[in-house]
mmCIF file of C-alpha atoms in Angstrom:
data_model
loop_
_atom_site.group_PDB
_atom_site.id
_atom_site.type_symbol
_atom_site.label_atom_id
_atom_site.label_comp_id
_atom_site.label_asym_id
_atom_site.label_seq_id
_atom_site.Cartn_x
_atom_site.Cartn_y
_atom_site.Cartn_z
ATOM 1 C CA UNK A 1 -7.697 -25.262 18.844
ATOM 2 C CA UNK A 2 -11.506 -24.809 18.737
ATOM 3 C CA UNK A 3 -13.308 -24.209 15.465
ATOM 4 C CA UNK A 4 -14.182 -20.563 15.106
ATOM 5 C CA UNK A 5 -16.571 -18.734 12.832
ATOM 6 C CA UNK A 6 -14.785 -16.430 10.421
ATOM 7 C CA UNK A 7 -16.447 -13.480 8.691
ATOM 8 C CA UNK A 8 -14.820 -12.886 5.313
ATOM 9 C CA UNK A 9 -15.673 -10.107 2.861
ATOM 10 C CA UNK A 10 -15.765 -11.534 -0.642
ATOM 11 C CA UNK A 11 -16.262 -9.825 -3.969
ATOM 12 C CA UNK A 12 -18.894 -11.932 -5.723
ATOM 13 C CA UNK A 13 -19.216 -9.704 -8.803
ATOM 14 C CA UNK A 14 -18.095 -6.210 -9.791
ATOM 15 C CA UNK A 15 -19.287 -3.632 -7.226
ATOM 16 C CA UNK A 16 -20.735 -6.274 -4.882
ATOM 17 C CA UNK A 17 -18.916 -7.209 -1.686
ATOM 18 C CA UNK A 18 -20.716 -9.500 0.765
ATOM 19 C CA UNK A 19 -19.783 -10.980 4.128
ATOM 20 C CA UNK A 20 -19.658 -14.757 4.257
ATOM 21 C CA UNK A 21 -19.365 -16.938 7.333
ATOM 22 C CA UNK A 22 -16.691 -19.635 7.187
ATOM 23 C CA UNK A 23 -15.688 -22.274 9.723
ATOM 24 C CA UNK A 24 -12.034 -22.313 10.668
ATOM 25 C CA UNK A 25 -10.597 -25.811 10.877
ATOM 26 C CA UNK A 26 -9.137 -27.206 14.064
ATOM 27 C CA UNK A 27 -6.125 -28.315 12.010
ATOM 28 C CA UNK A 28 -3.416 -25.700 11.432
ATOM 29 C CA UNK A 29 -0.514 -26.654 9.123
ATOM 30 C CA UNK A 30 2.748 -26.998 11.047
ATOM 31 C CA UNK A 31 4.394 -23.919 9.495
ATOM 32 C CA UNK A 32 1.291 -21.704 9.723
ATOM 33 C CA UNK A 33 -0.002 -19.195 12.242
ATOM 34 C CA UNK A 34 -3.590 -18.116 12.840
ATOM 35 C CA UNK A 35 -4.059 -14.363 13.176
ATOM 36 C CA UNK A 36 -7.027 -12.439 14.473
ATOM 37 C CA UNK A 37 -7.059 -9.473 12.083
ATOM 38 C CA UNK A 38 -7.583 -6.079 13.685
ATOM 39 C CA UNK A 39 -7.166 -3.578 10.841
ATOM 40 C CA UNK A 40 -6.728 -3.700 7.066
ATOM 41 C CA UNK A 41 -6.078 -0.742 4.767
ATOM 42 C CA UNK A 42 -7.945 -0.156 1.514
ATOM 43 C CA UNK A 43 -5.622 -0.188 -1.502
ATOM 44 C CA UNK A 44 -6.175 1.049 -5.040
ATOM 45 C CA UNK A 45 -5.601 -2.515 -6.242
ATOM 46 C CA UNK A 46 -8.530 -3.682 -4.116
ATOM 47 C CA UNK A 47 -10.666 -0.995 -5.703
ATOM 48 C CA UNK A 48 -9.635 -2.103 -9.180
ATOM 49 C CA UNK A 49 -11.005 -5.550 -8.389
ATOM 50 C CA UNK A 50 -14.143 -4.003 -6.911
ATOM 51 C CA UNK A 51 -14.789 -1.969 -10.076
ATOM 52 C CA UNK A 52 -14.260 -5.023 -12.278
ATOM 53 C CA UNK A 53 -11.085 -3.699 -13.900
ATOM 54 C CA UNK A 54 -9.395 -6.937 -12.883
ATOM 55 C CA UNK A 55 -11.176 -10.266 -13.078
ATOM 56 C CA UNK A 56 -9.458 -13.333 -11.660
ATOM 57 C CA UNK A 57 -12.710 -15.163 -11.089
ATOM 58 C CA UNK A 58 -15.412 -14.765 -8.452
ATOM 59 C CA UNK A 59 -15.834 -14.901 -5.567
ATOM 60 C CA UNK A 60 -12.492 -13.401 -4.549
ATOM 61 C CA UNK A 61 -11.168 -12.341 -1.133
ATOM 62 C CA UNK A 62 -9.513 -8.903 -0.979
ATOM 63 C CA UNK A 63 -7.344 -6.904 1.407
ATOM 64 C CA UNK A 64 -3.576 -7.116 1.841
ATOM 65 C CA UNK A 65 -2.607 -4.259 4.199
ATOM 66 C CA UNK A 66 -3.482 -6.134 7.375
ATOM 67 C CA UNK A 67 -2.249 -6.513 10.909
ATOM 68 C CA UNK A 68 -3.419 -8.433 13.957
ATOM 69 C CA UNK A 69 -2.635 -10.742 16.857
ATOM 70 C CA UNK A 70 -1.460 -14.316 16.563
ATOM 71 C CA UNK A 71 -3.909 -16.616 18.352
ATOM 72 C CA UNK A 72 -2.399 -20.012 17.441
ATOM 73 C CA UNK A 73 0.810 -21.390 15.926
ATOM 74 C CA UNK A 74 1.686 -24.635 14.125
ATOM 75 C CA UNK A 75 4.117 -27.188 15.529
ATOM 76 C CA UNK A 76 7.017 -26.011 13.350
ATOM 77 C CA UNK A 77 6.708 -22.261 13.901
ATOM 78 C CA UNK A 78 9.717 -21.049 15.813
ATOM 79 C CA UNK A 79 9.954 -17.244 16.246
ATOM 80 C CA UNK A 80 6.271 -16.481 16.770
ATOM 81 C CA UNK A 81 3.848 -17.262 19.538
ATOM 82 C CA UNK A 82 0.288 -16.509 20.545
ATOM 83 C CA UNK A 83 -0.103 -12.894 21.586
ATOM 84 C CA UNK A 84 2.421 -11.416 19.156
ATOM 85 C CA UNK A 85 1.167 -8.378 17.258
ATOM 86 C CA UNK A 86 2.162 -8.716 13.599
ATOM 87 C CA UNK A 87 1.850 -7.250 10.126
ATOM 88 C CA UNK A 88 1.567 -9.395 7.026
ATOM 89 C CA UNK A 89 3.673 -8.976 3.897
ATOM 90 C CA UNK A 90 1.445 -10.747 1.346
ATOM 91 C CA UNK A 91 4.268 -11.391 -1.150
ATOM 92 C CA UNK A 92 5.504 -14.960 -1.483
ATOM 93 C CA UNK A 93 9.281 -15.351 -1.861
ATOM 94 C CA UNK A 94 10.637 -18.845 -2.425
ATOM 95 C CA UNK A 95 14.206 -17.792 -1.628
ATOM 96 C CA UNK A 96 15.803 -20.017 -4.259
ATOM 97 C CA UNK A 97 14.749 -18.794 -7.733
ATOM 98 C CA UNK A 98 16.910 -16.433 -9.806
ATOM 99 C CA UNK A 99 15.045 -13.310 -8.715
ATOM 100 C CA UNK A 100 15.122 -14.172 -5.019
ATOM 101 C CA UNK A 101 18.855 -14.877 -5.245
ATOM 102 C CA UNK A 102 19.645 -11.484 -6.793
ATOM 103 C CA UNK A 103 17.638 -9.532 -4.215
ATOM 104 C CA UNK A 104 14.430 -9.131 -6.211
ATOM 105 C CA UNK A 105 12.197 -11.474 -4.269
ATOM 106 C CA UNK A 106 9.111 -9.417 -5.152
ATOM 107 C CA UNK A 107 9.538 -10.807 -8.681
ATOM 108 C CA UNK A 108 9.778 -14.408 -7.412
ATOM 109 C CA UNK A 109 9.035 -17.035 -10.044
ATOM 110 C CA UNK A 110 6.610 -18.654 -7.600
ATOM 111 C CA UNK A 111 4.962 -15.407 -6.520
ATOM 112 C CA UNK A 112 1.477 -16.644 -7.399
ATOM 113 C CA UNK A 113 1.642 -19.320 -4.692
ATOM 114 C CA UNK A 114 -0.666 -18.190 -1.906
ATOM 115 C CA UNK A 115 -0.034 -19.902 1.402
ATOM 116 C CA UNK A 116 -2.975 -18.433 3.271
ATOM 117 C CA UNK A 117 -6.664 -19.111 3.749
ATOM 118 C CA UNK A 118 -8.117 -15.721 2.783
ATOM 119 C CA UNK A 119 -7.126 -12.088 2.514
ATOM 120 C CA UNK A 120 -7.294 -9.247 5.043
ATOM 121 C CA UNK A 121 -10.950 -8.217 5.032
ATOM 122 C CA UNK A 122 -11.838 -10.893 7.541
ATOM 123 C CA UNK A 123 -11.769 -11.710 11.250
ATOM 124 C CA UNK A 124 -9.095 -14.413 10.951
ATOM 125 C CA UNK A 125 -6.455 -15.619 8.544
ATOM 126 C CA UNK A 126 -4.379 -18.818 8.534
ATOM 127 C CA UNK A 127 -1.071 -18.030 6.886
ATOM 128 C CA UNK A 128 2.451 -19.378 6.439
ATOM 129 C CA UNK A 129 4.686 -17.887 9.104
ATOM 130 C CA UNK A 130 7.196 -16.575 6.540
ATOM 131 C CA UNK A 131 4.711 -13.850 5.565
ATOM 132 C CA UNK A 132 4.619 -12.457 9.095
ATOM 133 C CA UNK A 133 6.615 -9.674 10.798
ATOM 134 C CA UNK A 134 6.431 -9.060 14.538
ATOM 135 C CA UNK A 135 5.753 -5.389 15.149
ATOM 136 C CA UNK A 136 7.078 -3.092 17.847
ATOM 137 C CA UNK A 137 4.729 -1.837 20.530
ATOM 138 C CA UNK A 138 2.820 0.963 18.805
ATOM 139 C CA UNK A 139 0.826 3.683 20.543
ATOM 140 C CA UNK A 140 -2.170 2.426 18.539
ATOM 141 C CA UNK A 141 -2.746 -0.884 16.801
ATOM 142 C CA UNK A 142 -4.047 0.617 13.556
ATOM 143 C CA UNK A 143 -0.492 1.728 12.700
ATOM 144 C CA UNK A 144 0.200 -1.894 11.759
ATOM 145 C CA UNK A 145 -2.134 -1.554 8.779
ATOM 146 C CA UNK A 146 0.112 1.137 7.319
ATOM 147 C CA UNK A 147 3.299 -0.965 7.374
ATOM 148 C CA UNK A 148 2.727 -2.775 4.063
ATOM 149 C CA UNK A 149 1.788 0.296 1.954
ATOM 150 C CA UNK A 150 4.580 2.282 3.615
ATOM 151 C CA UNK A 151 7.022 -0.453 2.574
ATOM 152 C CA UNK A 152 5.905 0.086 -1.042
ATOM 153 C CA UNK A 153 6.535 3.835 -0.637
ATOM 154 C CA UNK A 154 9.996 3.174 0.837
ATOM 155 C CA UNK A 155 10.842 0.888 -2.085
ATOM 156 C CA UNK A 156 9.746 3.622 -4.520
ATOM 157 C CA UNK A 157 11.937 6.173 -2.765
ATOM 158 C CA UNK A 158 14.887 3.758 -2.885
ATOM 159 C CA UNK A 159 14.432 3.223 -6.607
ATOM 160 C CA UNK A 160 14.205 6.958 -7.235
ATOM 161 C CA UNK A 161 17.496 7.762 -5.442
ATOM 162 C CA UNK A 162 15.732 11.054 -4.662
ATOM 163 C CA UNK A 163 17.492 13.648 -2.510
ATOM 164 C CA UNK A 164 14.964 16.300 -1.522
ATOM 165 C CA UNK A 165 17.574 18.840 -0.485
ATOM 166 C CA UNK A 166 19.124 18.903 -3.986
ATOM 167 C CA UNK A 167 16.318 17.984 -6.388
ATOM 168 C CA UNK A 168 12.941 19.467 -7.230
ATOM 169 C CA UNK A 169 10.514 16.666 -6.340
ATOM 170 C CA UNK A 170 6.800 16.247 -7.089
ATOM 171 C CA UNK A 171 4.356 13.631 -5.806
ATOM 172 C CA UNK A 172 1.272 13.296 -8.003
ATOM 173 C CA UNK A 173 -1.650 11.758 -6.124
ATOM 174 C CA UNK A 174 -2.075 11.961 -2.350
ATOM 175 C CA UNK A 175 -4.196 8.892 -1.735
ATOM 176 C CA UNK A 176 -2.831 6.114 0.414
ATOM 177 C CA UNK A 177 0.509 5.395 -1.260
ATOM 178 C CA UNK A 178 1.094 9.002 -2.312
ATOM 179 C CA UNK A 179 0.548 10.195 1.254
ATOM 180 C CA UNK A 180 2.934 7.566 2.605
ATOM 181 C CA UNK A 181 5.491 8.566 -0.043
ATOM 182 C CA UNK A 182 5.346 12.131 1.244
ATOM 183 C CA UNK A 183 5.560 10.951 4.846
ATOM 184 C CA UNK A 184 8.580 8.739 4.155
ATOM 185 C CA UNK A 185 10.492 11.373 2.179
ATOM 186 C CA UNK A 186 9.861 14.175 4.674
ATOM 187 C CA UNK A 187 10.633 12.035 7.742
ATOM 188 C CA UNK A 188 13.880 10.615 6.359
ATOM 189 C CA UNK A 189 15.310 13.539 4.386
ATOM 190 C CA UNK A 190 15.723 17.306 4.568
ATOM 191 C CA UNK A 191 14.219 19.633 2.023
ATOM 192 C CA UNK A 192 10.786 20.409 0.621
ATOM 193 C CA UNK A 193 8.398 18.575 -1.652
ATOM 194 C CA UNK A 194 5.667 19.572 -4.090
ATOM 195 C CA UNK A 195 2.357 17.747 -4.241
ATOM 196 C CA UNK A 196 -0.654 17.726 -6.531
ATOM 197 C CA UNK A 197 -4.043 16.016 -6.303
ATOM 198 C CA UNK A 198 -7.468 16.805 -7.713
ATOM 199 C CA UNK A 199 -8.791 16.449 -4.156
ATOM 200 C CA UNK A 200 -7.672 19.706 -2.524
ATOM 201 C CA UNK A 201 -8.685 18.528 0.939
ATOM 202 C CA UNK A 202 -6.086 15.738 0.820
ATOM 203 C CA UNK A 203 -3.317 18.144 -0.152
ATOM 204 C CA UNK A 204 -4.387 20.585 2.567
ATOM 205 C CA UNK A 205 -4.342 17.846 5.221
ATOM 206 C CA UNK A 206 -0.741 16.987 4.327
ATOM 207 C CA UNK A 207 0.369 20.620 4.215
ATOM 208 C CA UNK A 208 -1.139 21.224 7.636
ATOM 209 C CA UNK A 209 1.242 18.588 8.976
ATOM 210 C CA UNK A 210 4.303 19.972 7.214
ATOM 211 C CA UNK A 211 3.498 23.664 6.569
ATOM 212 C CA UNK A 212 7.094 24.742 5.956
ATOM 213 C CA UNK A 213 8.099 21.809 3.766
ATOM 214 C CA UNK A 214 5.140 21.059 1.490
ATOM 215 C CA UNK A 215 4.230 23.186 -1.513
ATOM 216 C CA UNK A 216 0.995 22.666 -3.411
ATOM 217 C CA UNK A 217 1.335 22.815 -7.190
ATOM 218 C CA UNK A 218 -1.093 25.046 -9.016
ATOM 219 C CA UNK A 219 -2.352 23.462 -12.240
ATOM 220 C CA UNK A 220 -1.473 26.736 -14.052
ATOM 221 C CA UNK A 221 2.130 26.538 -12.855
ATOM 222 C CA UNK A 222 4.372 25.253 -15.653
ATOM 223 C CA UNK A 223 7.430 24.331 -13.551
ATOM 224 C CA UNK A 224 9.180 20.990 -14.100
ATOM 225 C CA UNK A 225 10.801 18.582 -11.683
ATOM 226 C CA UNK A 226 13.892 16.383 -11.533
ATOM 227 C CA UNK A 227 11.941 13.611 -9.755
ATOM 228 C CA UNK A 228 8.229 12.872 -10.212
ATOM 229 C CA UNK A 229 6.401 10.156 -8.272
ATOM 230 C CA UNK A 230 3.183 9.180 -10.060
ATOM 231 C CA UNK A 231 0.652 7.685 -7.635
ATOM 232 C CA UNK A 232 -2.690 8.789 -9.087
ATOM 233 C CA UNK A 233 -3.760 5.415 -10.449
ATOM 234 C CA UNK A 234 -4.889 6.933 -13.757
ATOM 235 C CA UNK A 235 -3.391 7.347 -17.214
ATOM 236 C CA UNK A 236 -4.066 11.078 -16.946
ATOM 237 C CA UNK A 237 -1.762 11.125 -13.941
ATOM 238 C CA UNK A 238 0.948 9.376 -15.947
ATOM 239 C CA UNK A 239 0.644 11.939 -18.757
ATOM 240 C CA UNK A 240 0.728 14.752 -16.194
ATOM 241 C CA UNK A 241 3.904 13.254 -14.732
ATOM 242 C CA UNK A 242 5.527 13.083 -18.175
ATOM 243 C CA UNK A 243 4.665 16.733 -18.801
ATOM 244 C CA UNK A 244 6.131 17.818 -15.454
ATOM 245 C CA UNK A 245 9.389 15.928 -15.925
ATOM 246 C CA UNK A 246 12.586 17.913 -16.545
ATOM 247 C CA UNK A 247 15.181 16.797 -19.073
ATOM 248 C CA UNK A 248 17.088 13.764 -17.730
ATOM 249 C CA UNK A 249 14.440 13.569 -15.023
ATOM 250 C CA UNK A 250 13.254 10.448 -13.197
ATOM 251 C CA UNK A 251 9.597 9.379 -13.322
ATOM 252 C CA UNK A 252 8.737 6.818 -10.628
ATOM 253 C CA UNK A 253 5.451 5.104 -11.480
ATOM 254 C CA UNK A 254 3.787 3.624 -8.422
ATOM 255 C CA UNK A 255 0.314 3.422 -9.995
ATOM 256 C CA UNK A 256 -1.314 0.323 -11.464
ATOM 257 C CA UNK A 257 -3.272 1.030 -14.639
ATOM 258 C CA UNK A 258 -5.877 -1.700 -14.610
ATOM 259 C CA UNK A 259 -8.375 -0.146 -16.983
ATOM 260 C CA UNK A 260 -6.640 2.561 -19.004
ATOM 261 C CA UNK A 261 -3.040 1.750 -19.894
ATOM 262 C CA UNK A 262 -1.350 5.024 -20.917
ATOM 263 C CA UNK A 263 0.799 5.532 -24.009
ATOM 264 C CA UNK A 264 4.209 7.230 -23.986
ATOM 265 C CA UNK A 265 3.786 10.826 -25.237
ATOM 266 C CA UNK A 266 5.477 11.431 -28.591
ATOM 267 C CA UNK A 267 7.852 14.112 -27.353
ATOM 268 C CA UNK A 268 8.831 12.520 -24.062
ATOM 269 C CA UNK A 269 11.961 10.800 -25.493
ATOM 270 C CA UNK A 270 13.359 14.234 -26.327
ATOM 271 C CA UNK A 271 13.807 14.773 -22.593
ATOM 272 C CA UNK A 272 15.805 11.538 -22.345
ATOM 273 C CA UNK A 273 14.030 10.608 -19.100
ATOM 274 C CA UNK A 274 14.465 7.611 -16.844
ATOM 275 C CA UNK A 275 11.153 5.881 -16.098
ATOM 276 C CA UNK A 276 10.933 3.317 -13.302
ATOM 277 C CA UNK A 277 7.950 1.149 -12.482
ATOM 278 C CA UNK A 278 7.606 0.152 -8.829
ATOM 279 C CA UNK A 279 6.328 -3.365 -8.192
ATOM 280 C CA UNK A 280 5.317 -4.192 -4.630
ATOM 281 C CA UNK A 281 7.865 -3.548 -1.874
ATOM 282 C CA UNK A 282 11.072 -4.961 -3.254
ATOM 283 C CA UNK A 283 13.015 -7.754 -1.637
ATOM 284 C CA UNK A 284 11.444 -7.284 1.802
ATOM 285 C CA UNK A 285 13.894 -5.133 3.757
ATOM 286 C CA UNK A 286 11.563 -2.183 3.174
ATOM 287 C CA UNK A 287 8.915 -3.999 5.230
ATOM 288 C CA UNK A 288 11.163 -4.038 8.292
ATOM 289 C CA UNK A 289 12.124 -0.407 7.735
ATOM 290 C CA UNK A 290 8.489 0.599 7.398
ATOM 291 C CA UNK A 291 7.612 -0.988 10.740
ATOM 292 C CA UNK A 292 10.420 0.961 12.422
ATOM 293 C CA UNK A 293 9.549 4.254 10.705
ATOM 294 C CA UNK A 294 5.919 3.991 11.827
ATOM 295 C CA UNK A 295 7.090 3.555 15.403
ATOM 296 C CA UNK A 296 9.541 6.432 15.182
ATOM 297 C CA UNK A 297 7.690 9.094 13.230
ATOM 298 C CA UNK A 298 3.914 8.595 12.818
ATOM 299 C CA UNK A 299 2.393 10.780 15.509
ATOM 300 C CA UNK A 300 -1.211 11.409 16.630
ATOM 301 C CA UNK A 301 -1.497 14.372 14.258
ATOM 302 C CA UNK A 302 -0.854 12.049 11.309
ATOM 303 C CA UNK A 303 -3.985 10.086 12.231
ATOM 304 C CA UNK A 304 -6.084 12.934 10.825
ATOM 305 C CA UNK A 305 -5.104 11.581 7.406
ATOM 306 C CA UNK A 306 -7.002 8.344 8.136
ATOM 307 C CA UNK A 307 -10.631 7.295 8.180
ATOM 308 C CA UNK A 308 -11.883 4.140 9.914
ATOM 309 C CA UNK A 309 -14.795 1.948 8.884
ATOM 310 C CA UNK A 310 -16.243 -1.265 10.319
ATOM 311 C CA UNK A 311 -16.004 -4.486 8.328
ATOM 312 C CA UNK A 312 -19.809 -4.587 8.169
ATOM 313 C CA UNK A 313 -19.751 -1.364 6.071
ATOM 314 C CA UNK A 314 -17.056 -2.468 3.615
ATOM 315 C CA UNK A 315 -19.246 -2.430 0.524
ATOM 316 C CA UNK A 316 -20.315 1.132 1.315
ATOM 317 C CA UNK A 317 -16.671 2.185 1.768
ATOM 318 C CA UNK A 318 -15.839 1.006 -1.737
ATOM 319 C CA UNK A 319 -18.993 2.566 -3.156
ATOM 320 C CA UNK A 320 -18.218 5.962 -1.551
ATOM 321 C CA UNK A 321 -14.443 5.664 -1.998
ATOM 322 C CA UNK A 322 -13.918 8.867 -4.005
ATOM 323 C CA UNK A 323 -16.146 10.886 -1.680
ATOM 324 C CA UNK A 324 -14.397 9.974 1.579
ATOM 325 C CA UNK A 325 -12.196 13.019 2.241
ATOM 326 C CA UNK A 326 -9.396 11.385 4.212
ATOM 327 C CA UNK A 327 -6.220 10.336 2.430
ATOM 328 C CA UNK A 328 -6.254 6.727 3.588
ATOM 329 C CA UNK A 329 -9.163 4.401 4.408
ATOM 330 C CA UNK A 330 -8.821 1.594 6.983
ATOM 331 C CA UNK A 331 -11.246 -1.215 7.728
ATOM 332 C CA UNK A 332 -11.575 -2.115 11.418
ATOM 333 C CA UNK A 333 -12.536 -5.609 12.507
ATOM 334 C CA UNK A 334 -13.274 -4.562 16.061
#
């Protein structure tokens, strides 16, 4: 296994991403695979790090919505081989702690163990094979970068127990996860869905795909909903979701509030709501389901929701994040 040069985007301080050049070792641990990364989505969590809302020390490697091709395998890796196209579920699950045993592996007591060399904004990653899922043959390789965020959306839908045909449902925020929430719900259920986002172009792009099933909420409309998915990433979005919730309604919070933790509105308890916070993608079954749903239902027309950017421009992508009109941004290593 020859030593290769690996370009890795690292955040060296708030609002400053740079490309570094690392040497990949000839030695690969026996239970690891080496993957040539092809695409990696941009997540709101990555942007929180970029803005300095989260500080776990610098420099830090970002990107966790990645896919690529295995180029080498360790001696003890059974089901995978060079040439397999895979997605990476970045969540460590030990399989033996209390949470793993009860089907909540995303809350694993050892979740902070990272068995990989760097994150997804890079040319290569060395990673423990248990993180990897072999993907079906997609019409385009970039679909692999949507598997991980779609698995989060599927987990949120599972938690909500939402039935579109019988319940008034609202998705607040149509960025990456919000868009994939809409996609999952409309492709797996019958009925219509309401959406709201400050960026009207993102809502319009989704409605163009599902003109008979998506309704855009006017800010002056005072209707309430049985199920509200909050995916705006802001405390204002959370408060908006609380205001839109019907009595006995279900608020599904997918956002992470890294800089402005919201408070519960004083009158919200009068509605006796159920509030659920979604953490990652659950036990892992949603990851497999997401890979299958992408194969089955994401067509060429859905690609208009995406924008693609080379790794060399990654700092500019984060700088211009709010001004890029597409719903989901993807970094390409090609």
